[in-house]
Amino acid sequence: MLRMSKLADYGALVMAFLAKSDRMLNATEISSEINVASPTVAKLLKLLTRGELLVSHRGVNGGYSLARGADDISVADIIDVIEGPIALTECVSQPGSCVQESDCSLRENWQVINDAMRKALSEVSVSDLAGGRSHSVNLDANGSLEKATGGCC
Amino acid sequence: MLRMSKLADYGALVMAFLAKSDRMLNATEISSEINVASPTVAKLLKLLTRGELLVSHRGVNGGYSLARGADDISVADIIDVIEGPIALTECVSQPGSCVQESDCSLRENWQVINDAMRKALSEVSVSDLAGGRSHSVNLDANGSLEKATGGCC
DNA sequence: TTCAATTGGGACGATTCTAGTCCTGTTTCA
DNA sequence: TGAAACAGGACTAGAATCGTCCCAATTGAA
């Protein structure tokens, strides 16, 4: 179905929520706020921390906060960390795994499509998801991704 | 991993091969040419025919051929037929399925990302995959997908 | 008219992936 | 010192995918 995993979906939700709240939050708080089961959120937070998108603080009053500005974290970053590198086809991520071997005329084009997708995902930041920059992301007439000031939300 | 299914991958291979050969081919021939097991290819051909990307001819000397010009069939068409509509998140394809309900600030942005991905996939035709137009697909400096004459392959 | 070749459609099983849970260890601070 | 919170990994249940097989319907050639 060409769909992200739910984990990545929830991951975006977690990141957006942290961007909005702008203070350190622990796993329990985040879980109850975004309506996702607490062990699942805990798992996500660990992944996002290991991927250096979040920083964690142990101990009493510990929790998680964004590792850098919400503008500097893209949806592509989140997917990379949770699902691994974006790779539409196997041959893009694992050269040599395909029986078509050397003379596959498709592979180069898959790579291009892959790059275009990655670019689309890189254009949208956590800040956009959180709606924190008082604009929404729009697709202009040419199909390229642009930021439109004065959008909705 | 944000990956297409293998079936969709093989589907593109089948379509590209049919575009190259430019005559009617049966399932057995296609299977042996693209190195994919015959029952799998047969299944794919049925799907692609039902999706109106191929036309079939039964009986002796029957087979499959493209339903329309290779330029008029995009990678997005193939994915649509084999995997169903492209939907990065559940809320894009099934409104109302998400517990976040009404006030999800993310949904609108997912839709935009989804459209951008779909556009990237729509820009590449079966003809491009087959390399039949003596150019390859390139990504220009602005990230939009363009056809570059005089490319490789 | 008959028969072989070919597609059409659906059912089925094995494998793999995903989502979610739980347990134990480590760190921090009151 | 003890409670709160994160870190890491093992584990299970469920779902999706991949690939195969079977039989019916259709077509064209002998």
mmCIF file of C-alpha atoms (C1' of nucleotides) in Angstrom:
data_model
loop_
_atom_site.group_PDB
_atom_site.id
_atom_site.type_symbol
_atom_site.label_atom_id
_atom_site.label_comp_id
_atom_site.label_asym_id
_atom_site.label_seq_id
_atom_site.Cartn_x
_atom_site.Cartn_y
_atom_site.Cartn_z
ATOM 1 C CA MET A 1 0.000 0.000 0.000
ATOM 2 C CA LEU A 2 3.110 2.197 0.105
ATOM 3 C CA ARG A 3 2.383 3.238 3.629
ATOM 4 C CA MET A 4 4.574 4.268 6.526
ATOM 5 C CA SER A 5 4.428 2.034 9.556
ATOM 6 C CA LYS A 6 2.193 3.110 12.406
ATOM 7 C CA LEU A 7 5.274 3.521 14.539
ATOM 8 C CA ALA A 8 6.598 6.183 12.183
ATOM 9 C CA ASP A 9 3.189 7.830 12.149
ATOM 10 C CA TYR A 10 3.098 7.934 15.936
ATOM 11 C CA GLY A 11 6.690 9.112 15.903
ATOM 12 C CA ALA A 12 5.693 12.185 13.947
ATOM 13 C CA LEU A 13 2.896 12.771 16.426
ATOM 14 C CA VAL A 14 5.308 12.561 19.348
ATOM 15 C CA MET A 15 7.759 14.932 17.711
ATOM 16 C CA ALA A 16 5.041 17.419 16.822
ATOM 17 C CA PHE A 17 3.687 17.287 20.336
ATOM 18 C CA LEU A 18 7.100 17.898 21.860
ATOM 19 C CA ALA A 19 7.637 20.794 19.475
ATOM 20 C CA LYS A 20 4.368 22.348 20.567
ATOM 21 C CA SER A 21 4.821 21.970 24.291
ATOM 22 C CA ASP A 22 8.354 23.334 24.284
ATOM 23 C CA ARG A 23 9.404 21.802 27.606
ATOM 24 C CA MET A 24 10.684 18.471 28.846
ATOM 25 C CA LEU A 25 8.010 15.788 29.038
ATOM 26 C CA ASN A 26 8.181 12.213 30.267
ATOM 27 C CA ALA A 27 6.853 9.156 28.486
ATOM 28 C CA THR A 28 3.701 8.920 30.603
ATOM 29 C CA GLU A 29 2.669 12.503 29.932
ATOM 30 C CA ILE A 30 3.230 12.184 26.195
ATOM 31 C CA SER A 31 1.353 8.906 26.072
ATOM 32 C CA SER A 32 -1.748 10.291 27.710
ATOM 33 C CA GLU A 33 -1.697 13.442 25.619
ATOM 34 C CA ILE A 34 -1.460 11.801 22.227
ATOM 35 C CA ASN A 35 -3.668 8.777 22.944
ATOM 36 C CA VAL A 36 -1.090 6.107 22.233
ATOM 37 C CA ALA A 37 -0.334 3.269 24.677
ATOM 38 C CA SER A 38 2.462 4.049 27.067
ATOM 39 C CA PRO A 39 4.826 1.118 26.271
ATOM 40 C CA THR A 40 4.592 1.979 22.600
ATOM 41 C CA VAL A 41 5.403 5.608 23.254
ATOM 42 C CA ALA A 42 8.314 4.557 25.450
ATOM 43 C CA LYS A 43 9.667 2.413 22.637
ATOM 44 C CA LEU A 44 9.332 5.283 20.194
ATOM 45 C CA LEU A 45 11.057 7.733 22.515
ATOM 46 C CA LYS A 46 13.984 5.365 22.855
ATOM 47 C CA LEU A 47 14.277 5.043 19.093
ATOM 48 C CA LEU A 48 14.063 8.780 18.545
ATOM 49 C CA THR A 49 16.676 9.380 21.232
ATOM 50 C CA ARG A 50 19.056 6.834 19.774
ATOM 51 C CA GLY A 51 18.548 8.515 16.420
ATOM 52 C CA GLU A 52 19.596 11.818 18.004
ATOM 53 C CA LEU A 53 16.311 13.518 17.310
ATOM 54 C CA LEU A 54 15.537 13.751 21.021
ATOM 55 C CA VAL A 55 17.665 14.169 24.123
ATOM 56 C CA SER A 56 16.734 12.306 27.281
ATOM 57 C CA HIS A 57 17.171 13.134 30.933
ATOM 58 C CA ARG A 58 17.099 10.329 33.443
ATOM 59 C CA GLY A 59 16.096 10.390 37.034
ATOM 60 C CA VAL A 60 13.343 12.149 38.918
ATOM 61 C CA ASN A 61 11.752 14.917 36.842
ATOM 62 C CA GLY A 62 13.507 13.516 33.800
ATOM 63 C CA GLY A 63 11.996 13.279 30.353
ATOM 64 C CA TYR A 64 12.567 14.052 26.713
ATOM 65 C CA SER A 65 12.990 17.171 24.642
ATOM 66 C CA LEU A 66 13.909 17.918 21.026
ATOM 67 C CA ALA A 67 17.613 17.557 20.286
ATOM 68 C CA ARG A 68 17.535 20.618 18.042
ATOM 69 C CA GLY A 69 15.135 23.214 16.743
ATOM 70 C CA ALA A 70 11.830 21.980 15.361
ATOM 71 C CA ASP A 71 12.687 23.711 12.097
ATOM 72 C CA ASP A 72 15.799 21.605 11.748
ATOM 73 C CA ILE A 73 14.088 18.226 12.065
ATOM 74 C CA SER A 74 12.286 16.918 9.007
ATOM 75 C CA VAL A 75 9.750 14.175 8.481
ATOM 76 C CA ALA A 76 12.452 12.346 6.522
ATOM 77 C CA ASP A 77 14.636 12.361 9.641
ATOM 78 C CA ILE A 78 11.850 10.775 11.663
ATOM 79 C CA ILE A 79 11.188 8.072 9.099
ATOM 80 C CA ASP A 80 14.907 7.368 8.773
ATOM 81 C CA VAL A 81 15.236 6.832 12.493
ATOM 82 C CA ILE A 82 12.144 4.707 12.975
ATOM 83 C CA GLU A 83 11.915 2.752 9.738
ATOM 84 C CA GLY A 84 15.466 2.912 8.495
ATOM 85 C CA PRO A 85 16.541 4.652 5.295
ATOM 86 C CA ILE A 86 13.852 5.438 2.776
ATOM 87 C CA ALA A 87 14.177 2.894 -0.016
ATOM 88 C CA LEU A 88 11.349 2.355 -2.445
ATOM 89 C CA THR A 89 12.923 -0.764 -3.881
ATOM 90 C CA GLU A 90 15.368 -3.276 -2.517
ATOM 91 C CA CYS A 91 18.013 -2.466 -5.094
ATOM 92 C CA VAL A 92 18.180 1.134 -3.876
ATOM 93 C CA SER A 93 19.186 0.173 -0.361
ATOM 94 C CA GLN A 94 20.953 -3.122 -1.001
ATOM 95 C CA PRO A 95 22.874 -3.143 -4.263
ATOM 96 C CA GLY A 96 23.532 -6.653 -5.449
ATOM 97 C CA SER A 97 20.406 -8.154 -3.955
ATOM 98 C CA CYS A 98 18.507 -8.241 -7.216
ATOM 99 C CA VAL A 99 18.569 -11.118 -9.694
ATOM 100 C CA GLN A 100 18.340 -8.685 -12.579
ATOM 101 C CA GLU A 101 21.974 -7.982 -11.796
ATOM 102 C CA SER A 102 23.944 -5.751 -14.037
ATOM 103 C CA ASP A 103 21.760 -4.607 -16.884
ATOM 104 C CA CYS A 104 18.662 -3.384 -15.070
ATOM 105 C CA SER A 105 17.447 -0.301 -16.844
ATOM 106 C CA LEU A 106 15.031 0.442 -14.037
ATOM 107 C CA ARG A 107 17.383 0.841 -11.151
ATOM 108 C CA GLU A 108 18.658 4.256 -12.035
ATOM 109 C CA ASN A 109 15.124 5.530 -12.359
ATOM 110 C CA TRP A 110 14.093 4.017 -9.042
ATOM 111 C CA GLN A 111 16.943 5.942 -7.494
ATOM 112 C CA VAL A 112 15.639 9.166 -8.996
ATOM 113 C CA ILE A 113 12.102 8.511 -7.819
ATOM 114 C CA ASN A 114 13.482 7.665 -4.422
ATOM 115 C CA ASP A 115 15.388 10.924 -4.237
ATOM 116 C CA ALA A 116 12.291 12.883 -5.220
ATOM 117 C CA MET A 117 10.298 11.227 -2.468
ATOM 118 C CA ARG A 118 13.005 11.834 0.055
ATOM 119 C CA LYS A 119 13.117 15.453 -0.951
ATOM 120 C CA ALA A 120 9.380 15.816 -0.480
ATOM 121 C CA LEU A 121 9.687 14.362 2.994
ATOM 122 C CA SER A 122 12.692 16.549 3.811
ATOM 123 C CA GLU A 123 10.805 19.708 2.926
ATOM 124 C CA VAL A 124 8.411 19.308 5.804
ATOM 125 C CA SER A 125 9.740 20.043 9.271
ATOM 126 C CA VAL A 126 8.477 19.074 12.686
ATOM 127 C CA SER A 127 7.671 22.730 13.094
ATOM 128 C CA ASP A 128 5.350 22.481 10.087
ATOM 129 C CA LEU A 129 3.668 19.424 11.541
ATOM 130 C CA ALA A 130 3.147 21.198 14.828
ATOM 131 C CA GLY A 131 1.706 24.166 13.006
ATOM 132 C CA GLY A 132 4.114 26.280 15.008
ATOM 133 C CA ARG A 133 5.164 28.656 12.284
ATOM 134 C CA SER A 134 1.660 29.910 11.627
ATOM 135 C CA HIS A 135 1.560 28.595 8.118
ATOM 136 C CA SER A 136 0.842 25.300 6.501
ATOM 137 C CA VAL A 137 2.731 23.505 3.807
ATOM 138 C CA ASN A 138 1.401 23.906 0.306
ATOM 139 C CA LEU A 139 2.013 22.337 -3.032
ATOM 140 C CA ASP A 140 2.251 24.957 -5.745
ATOM 141 C CA ALA A 141 1.078 24.592 -9.304
ATOM 142 C CA ASN A 142 4.367 23.079 -10.377
ATOM 143 C CA GLY A 143 4.188 20.426 -7.773
ATOM 144 C CA SER A 144 7.242 21.545 -5.868
ATOM 145 C CA LEU A 145 6.897 21.883 -2.157
ATOM 146 C CA GLU A 146 6.810 25.436 -0.873
ATOM 147 C CA LYS A 147 6.031 27.210 2.317
ATOM 148 C CA ALA A 148 3.049 29.495 2.006
ATOM 149 C CA THR A 149 2.761 32.213 4.584
ATOM 150 C CA GLY A 150 -0.736 33.021 5.588
ATOM 151 C CA GLY A 151 -2.031 29.500 5.113
ATOM 152 C CA CYS A 152 -4.641 27.997 7.323
ATOM 153 C CA CYS A 153 -4.189 26.693 10.871
ATOM 154 C CA MET B 1 10.996 0.829 5.690
ATOM 155 C CA LEU B 2 8.748 2.801 3.358
ATOM 156 C CA ARG B 3 9.187 0.301 0.607
ATOM 157 C CA MET B 4 6.982 -0.854 -2.234
ATOM 158 C CA SER B 5 5.977 -4.486 -2.165
ATOM 159 C CA LYS B 6 7.973 -6.878 -4.280
ATOM 160 C CA LEU B 7 4.875 -7.464 -6.362
ATOM 161 C CA ALA B 8 4.800 -3.797 -7.349
ATOM 162 C CA ASP B 9 8.491 -3.938 -8.097
ATOM 163 C CA TYR B 10 8.040 -6.953 -10.353
ATOM 164 C CA GLY B 11 5.020 -5.236 -11.854
ATOM 165 C CA ALA B 12 7.180 -2.372 -13.024
ATOM 166 C CA LEU B 13 9.603 -4.876 -14.473
ATOM 167 C CA VAL B 14 6.825 -6.612 -16.374
ATOM 168 C CA MET B 15 5.466 -3.359 -17.734
ATOM 169 C CA ALA B 16 8.906 -2.152 -18.780
ATOM 170 C CA PHE B 17 9.608 -5.438 -20.502
ATOM 171 C CA LEU B 18 6.339 -5.338 -22.403
ATOM 172 C CA ALA B 19 7.064 -1.755 -23.419
ATOM 173 C CA LYS B 20 10.439 -2.810 -24.786
ATOM 174 C CA SER B 21 9.315 -5.861 -26.705
ATOM 175 C CA ASP B 22 6.401 -4.114 -28.351
ATOM 176 C CA ARG B 23 4.452 -7.267 -29.236
ATOM 177 C CA MET B 24 2.076 -9.599 -27.474
ATOM 178 C CA LEU B 25 3.761 -11.931 -24.992
ATOM 179 C CA ASN B 26 2.359 -14.729 -22.862
ATOM 180 C CA ALA B 27 2.976 -15.278 -19.168
ATOM 181 C CA THR B 28 5.567 -18.011 -19.699
ATOM 182 C CA GLU B 29 7.694 -15.909 -22.013
ATOM 183 C CA ILE B 30 7.635 -12.923 -19.696
ATOM 184 C CA SER B 31 8.461 -15.064 -16.699
ATOM 185 C CA SER B 32 11.545 -16.577 -18.253
ATOM 186 C CA GLU B 33 12.753 -13.255 -19.577
ATOM 187 C CA ILE B 34 12.554 -11.303 -16.338
ATOM 188 C CA ASN B 35 13.643 -14.100 -14.000
ATOM 189 C CA VAL B 36 10.521 -14.169 -11.860
ATOM 190 C CA ALA B 37 8.603 -17.367 -11.116
ATOM 191 C CA SER B 38 5.824 -18.074 -13.556
ATOM 192 C CA PRO B 39 2.854 -18.277 -11.133
ATOM 193 C CA THR B 40 3.881 -14.948 -9.672
ATOM 194 C CA VAL B 41 4.105 -13.342 -13.086
ATOM 195 C CA ALA B 42 0.706 -14.794 -13.982
ATOM 196 C CA LYS B 43 -0.786 -13.257 -10.881
ATOM 197 C CA LEU B 44 0.752 -9.906 -11.701
ATOM 198 C CA LEU B 45 -0.494 -9.982 -15.264
ATOM 199 C CA LYS B 46 -4.013 -10.636 -14.019
ATOM 200 C CA LEU B 47 -3.808 -7.694 -11.648
ATOM 201 C CA LEU B 48 -2.412 -5.383 -14.301
ATOM 202 C CA THR B 49 -5.105 -6.467 -16.747
ATOM 203 C CA ARG B 50 -7.886 -5.923 -14.232
ATOM 204 C CA GLY B 51 -6.394 -2.493 -13.584
ATOM 205 C CA GLU B 52 -6.654 -1.747 -17.301
ATOM 206 C CA LEU B 53 -2.943 -1.267 -17.752
ATOM 207 C CA LEU B 54 -2.720 -4.349 -19.966
ATOM 208 C CA VAL B 55 -5.057 -6.016 -22.419
ATOM 209 C CA SER B 56 -5.214 -9.783 -22.579
ATOM 210 C CA HIS B 57 -5.957 -12.217 -25.379
ATOM 211 C CA ARG B 58 -7.031 -15.737 -24.498
ATOM 212 C CA GLY B 59 -6.571 -18.884 -26.436
ATOM 213 C CA VAL B 60 -3.772 -20.258 -28.517
ATOM 214 C CA ASN B 61 -1.168 -17.602 -29.296
ATOM 215 C CA GLY B 62 -2.804 -15.370 -26.730
ATOM 216 C CA GLY B 63 -0.918 -13.139 -24.342
ATOM 217 C CA TYR B 64 -0.690 -9.631 -22.994
ATOM 218 C CA SER B 65 0.155 -6.227 -24.371
ATOM 219 C CA LEU B 66 0.051 -2.668 -23.031
ATOM 220 C CA ALA B 67 -3.428 -1.175 -22.898
ATOM 221 C CA ARG B 68 -2.103 2.183 -24.071
ATOM 222 C CA GLY B 69 1.122 3.884 -25.002
ATOM 223 C CA ALA B 70 4.072 3.387 -22.691
ATOM 224 C CA ASP B 71 4.281 7.148 -22.325
ATOM 225 C CA ASP B 72 0.772 7.252 -20.930
ATOM 226 C CA ILE B 73 1.334 4.743 -18.136
ATOM 227 C CA SER B 74 3.112 5.994 -15.044
ATOM 228 C CA VAL B 75 4.771 4.250 -12.147
ATOM 229 C CA ALA B 76 1.993 5.668 -9.966
ATOM 230 C CA ASP B 77 -0.534 3.809 -12.135
ATOM 231 C CA ILE B 78 1.303 0.553 -11.584
ATOM 232 C CA ILE B 79 1.504 1.010 -7.827
ATOM 233 C CA ASP B 80 -2.151 2.012 -7.669
ATOM 234 C CA VAL B 81 -3.186 -1.165 -9.448
ATOM 235 C CA ILE B 82 -0.977 -3.564 -7.530
ATOM 236 C CA GLU B 83 -0.860 -2.053 -4.056
ATOM 237 C CA GLY B 84 -3.951 0.099 -4.022
ATOM 238 C CA PRO B 85 -3.977 3.873 -3.731
ATOM 239 C CA ILE B 86 -0.809 5.528 -2.455
ATOM 240 C CA ALA B 87 -1.453 6.552 1.136
ATOM 241 C CA LEU B 88 1.428 7.385 3.397
ATOM 242 C CA THR B 89 -0.756 7.409 6.493
ATOM 243 C CA GLU B 90 -4.011 5.739 7.340
ATOM 244 C CA CYS B 91 -5.849 9.043 7.770
ATOM 245 C CA VAL B 92 -5.112 9.965 4.150
ATOM 246 C CA SER B 93 -6.935 6.956 2.748
ATOM 247 C CA GLN B 94 -9.454 6.294 5.492
ATOM 248 C CA PRO B 95 -10.733 9.494 7.077
ATOM 249 C CA GLY B 96 -12.201 8.860 10.494
ATOM 250 C CA SER B 97 -9.963 5.926 11.311
ATOM 251 C CA CYS B 98 -7.665 7.919 13.562
ATOM 252 C CA VAL B 99 -8.172 8.434 17.283
ATOM 253 C CA GLN B 100 -6.744 11.927 17.020
ATOM 254 C CA GLU B 101 -10.087 12.771 15.449
ATOM 255 C CA SER B 102 -10.923 16.318 14.641
ATOM 256 C CA ASP B 103 -8.065 18.535 15.712
ATOM 257 C CA CYS B 104 -5.101 16.774 14.154
ATOM 258 C CA SER B 105 -2.739 19.417 12.882
ATOM 259 C CA LEU B 106 -0.718 16.797 11.031
ATOM 260 C CA ARG B 107 -3.302 15.396 8.691
ATOM 261 C CA GLU B 108 -3.333 18.263 6.270
ATOM 262 C CA ASN B 109 0.435 18.110 5.972
ATOM 263 C CA TRP B 110 0.398 14.373 5.433
ATOM 264 C CA GLN B 111 -1.961 14.983 2.573
ATOM 265 C CA VAL B 112 0.462 17.450 1.038
ATOM 266 C CA ILE B 113 3.413 15.096 1.444
ATOM 267 C CA ASN B 114 1.317 12.344 -0.053
ATOM 268 C CA ASP B 115 0.453 14.459 -3.070
ATOM 269 C CA ALA B 116 4.100 15.329 -3.600
ATOM 270 C CA MET B 117 5.061 11.673 -3.539
ATOM 271 C CA ARG B 118 2.300 10.767 -5.898
ATOM 272 C CA LYS B 119 3.432 13.483 -8.245
ATOM 273 C CA ALA B 120 6.987 12.178 -8.216
ATOM 274 C CA LEU B 121 5.707 8.725 -9.110
ATOM 275 C CA SER B 122 3.416 10.105 -11.798
ATOM 276 C CA GLU B 123 6.261 11.890 -13.530
ATOM 277 C CA VAL B 124 7.965 8.656 -14.491
ATOM 278 C CA SER B 125 6.388 6.645 -17.291
ATOM 279 C CA VAL B 126 6.781 3.038 -18.285
ATOM 280 C CA SER B 127 8.565 4.364 -21.313
ATOM 281 C CA ASP B 128 11.135 5.966 -19.025
ATOM 282 C CA LEU B 129 11.598 2.724 -17.131
ATOM 283 C CA ALA B 130 12.117 0.863 -20.359
ATOM 284 C CA GLY B 131 14.622 3.454 -21.474
ATOM 285 C CA GLY B 132 12.684 3.635 -24.699
ATOM 286 C CA ARG B 133 12.803 7.360 -25.196
ATOM 287 C CA SER B 134 16.570 7.499 -25.298
ATOM 288 C CA HIS B 135 16.837 9.580 -22.184
ATOM 289 C CA SER B 136 16.786 8.950 -18.488
ATOM 290 C CA VAL B 137 14.884 10.745 -15.827
ATOM 291 C CA ASN B 138 16.787 13.384 -13.908
ATOM 292 C CA LEU B 139 16.235 15.454 -10.847
ATOM 293 C CA ASP B 140 17.155 19.071 -11.439
ATOM 294 C CA ALA B 141 18.652 21.449 -8.927
ATOM 295 C CA ASN B 142 15.254 22.489 -7.658
ATOM 296 C CA GLY B 143 14.257 18.958 -6.962
ATOM 297 C CA SER B 144 11.445 18.846 -9.451
ATOM 298 C CA LEU B 145 11.354 15.944 -11.788
ATOM 299 C CA GLU B 146 12.325 16.709 -15.348
ATOM 300 C CA LYS B 147 13.121 14.837 -18.491
ATOM 301 C CA ALA B 148 16.656 15.360 -19.651
ATOM 302 C CA THR B 149 17.400 14.531 -23.228
ATOM 303 C CA GLY B 150 20.809 13.119 -23.809
ATOM 304 C CA GLY B 151 20.992 11.329 -20.490
ATOM 305 C CA CYS B 152 22.679 7.999 -20.092
ATOM 306 C CA CYS B 153 21.314 4.582 -21.099
ATOM 307 C "C1'" DT C 1 -15.626 -30.478 -34.218
ATOM 308 C "C1'" DT C 2 -12.141 -31.408 -31.154
ATOM 309 C "C1'" DC C 3 -8.267 -30.336 -28.477
ATOM 310 C "C1'" DA C 4 -4.459 -27.855 -26.766
ATOM 311 C "C1'" DA C 5 -2.964 -23.360 -25.274
ATOM 312 C "C1'" DT C 6 -3.873 -19.562 -22.690
ATOM 313 C "C1'" DT C 7 -6.043 -16.345 -19.486
ATOM 314 C "C1'" DG C 8 -9.435 -15.619 -15.216
ATOM 315 C "C1'" DG C 9 -10.483 -16.159 -10.552
ATOM 316 C "C1'" DG C 10 -10.097 -17.722 -6.182
ATOM 317 C "C1'" DA C 11 -8.270 -20.525 -2.255
ATOM 318 C "C1'" DC C 12 -4.481 -21.828 0.438
ATOM 319 C "C1'" DG C 13 -0.085 -22.283 3.339
ATOM 320 C "C1'" DA C 14 4.425 -20.705 4.811
ATOM 321 C "C1'" DT C 15 7.097 -17.072 5.805
ATOM 322 C "C1'" DT C 16 8.109 -12.582 7.259
ATOM 323 C "C1'" DC C 17 7.083 -8.224 9.294
ATOM 324 C "C1'" DT C 18 4.838 -5.302 12.718
ATOM 325 C "C1'" DA C 19 2.819 -3.818 16.942
ATOM 326 C "C1'" DG C 20 2.755 -4.049 21.383
ATOM 327 C "C1'" DT C 21 4.158 -5.896 26.085
ATOM 328 C "C1'" DC C 22 7.181 -7.022 29.696
ATOM 329 C "C1'" DC C 23 11.341 -7.518 32.373
ATOM 330 C "C1'" DT C 24 15.650 -6.076 34.223
ATOM 331 C "C1'" DG C 25 19.406 -2.801 34.572
ATOM 332 C "C1'" DT C 26 21.152 2.056 34.934
ATOM 333 C "C1'" DT C 27 20.992 6.794 36.102
ATOM 334 C "C1'" DT C 28 19.552 10.800 38.609
ATOM 335 C "C1'" DC C 29 17.900 13.538 42.281
ATOM 336 C "C1'" DA C 30 15.263 14.523 46.504
ATOM 337 C "C1'" DT D 1 18.851 5.522 50.466
ATOM 338 C "C1'" DG D 2 14.941 5.026 47.705
ATOM 339 C "C1'" DA D 3 11.799 6.454 44.223
ATOM 340 C "C1'" DA D 4 11.309 8.103 39.542
ATOM 341 C "C1'" DA D 5 12.499 7.831 35.054
ATOM 342 C "C1'" DC D 6 15.088 6.207 30.998
ATOM 343 C "C1'" DA D 7 17.884 2.086 28.350
ATOM 344 C "C1'" DG D 8 17.992 -2.108 26.204
ATOM 345 C "C1'" DG D 9 16.505 -6.273 24.763
ATOM 346 C "C1'" DA D 10 13.528 -10.513 24.632
ATOM 347 C "C1'" DC D 11 9.206 -12.133 23.598
ATOM 348 C "C1'" DT D 12 4.355 -13.014 21.746
ATOM 349 C "C1'" DA D 13 0.308 -12.442 18.976
ATOM 350 C "C1'" DG D 14 -1.490 -10.849 14.952
ATOM 351 C "C1'" DA D 15 -1.486 -9.316 10.278
ATOM 352 C "C1'" DA D 16 0.284 -8.848 5.821
ATOM 353 C "C1'" DT D 17 2.860 -10.616 2.046
ATOM 354 C "C1'" DC D 18 4.623 -13.864 -1.175
ATOM 355 C "C1'" DG D 19 4.250 -17.490 -3.806
ATOM 356 C "C1'" DT D 20 1.765 -21.734 -5.345
ATOM 357 C "C1'" DC D 21 -1.887 -24.459 -6.988
ATOM 358 C "C1'" DC D 22 -6.320 -25.731 -8.888
ATOM 359 C "C1'" DC D 23 -10.087 -25.482 -11.944
ATOM 360 C "C1'" DA D 24 -13.216 -22.856 -15.084
ATOM 361 C "C1'" DA D 25 -13.693 -20.103 -19.326
ATOM 362 C "C1'" DT D 26 -12.132 -18.764 -23.738
ATOM 363 C "C1'" DT D 27 -9.849 -18.875 -28.082
ATOM 364 C "C1'" DG D 28 -7.822 -20.529 -32.272
ATOM 365 C "C1'" DA D 29 -5.621 -24.121 -34.908
ATOM 366 C "C1'" DA D 30 -5.641 -28.752 -36.630
#
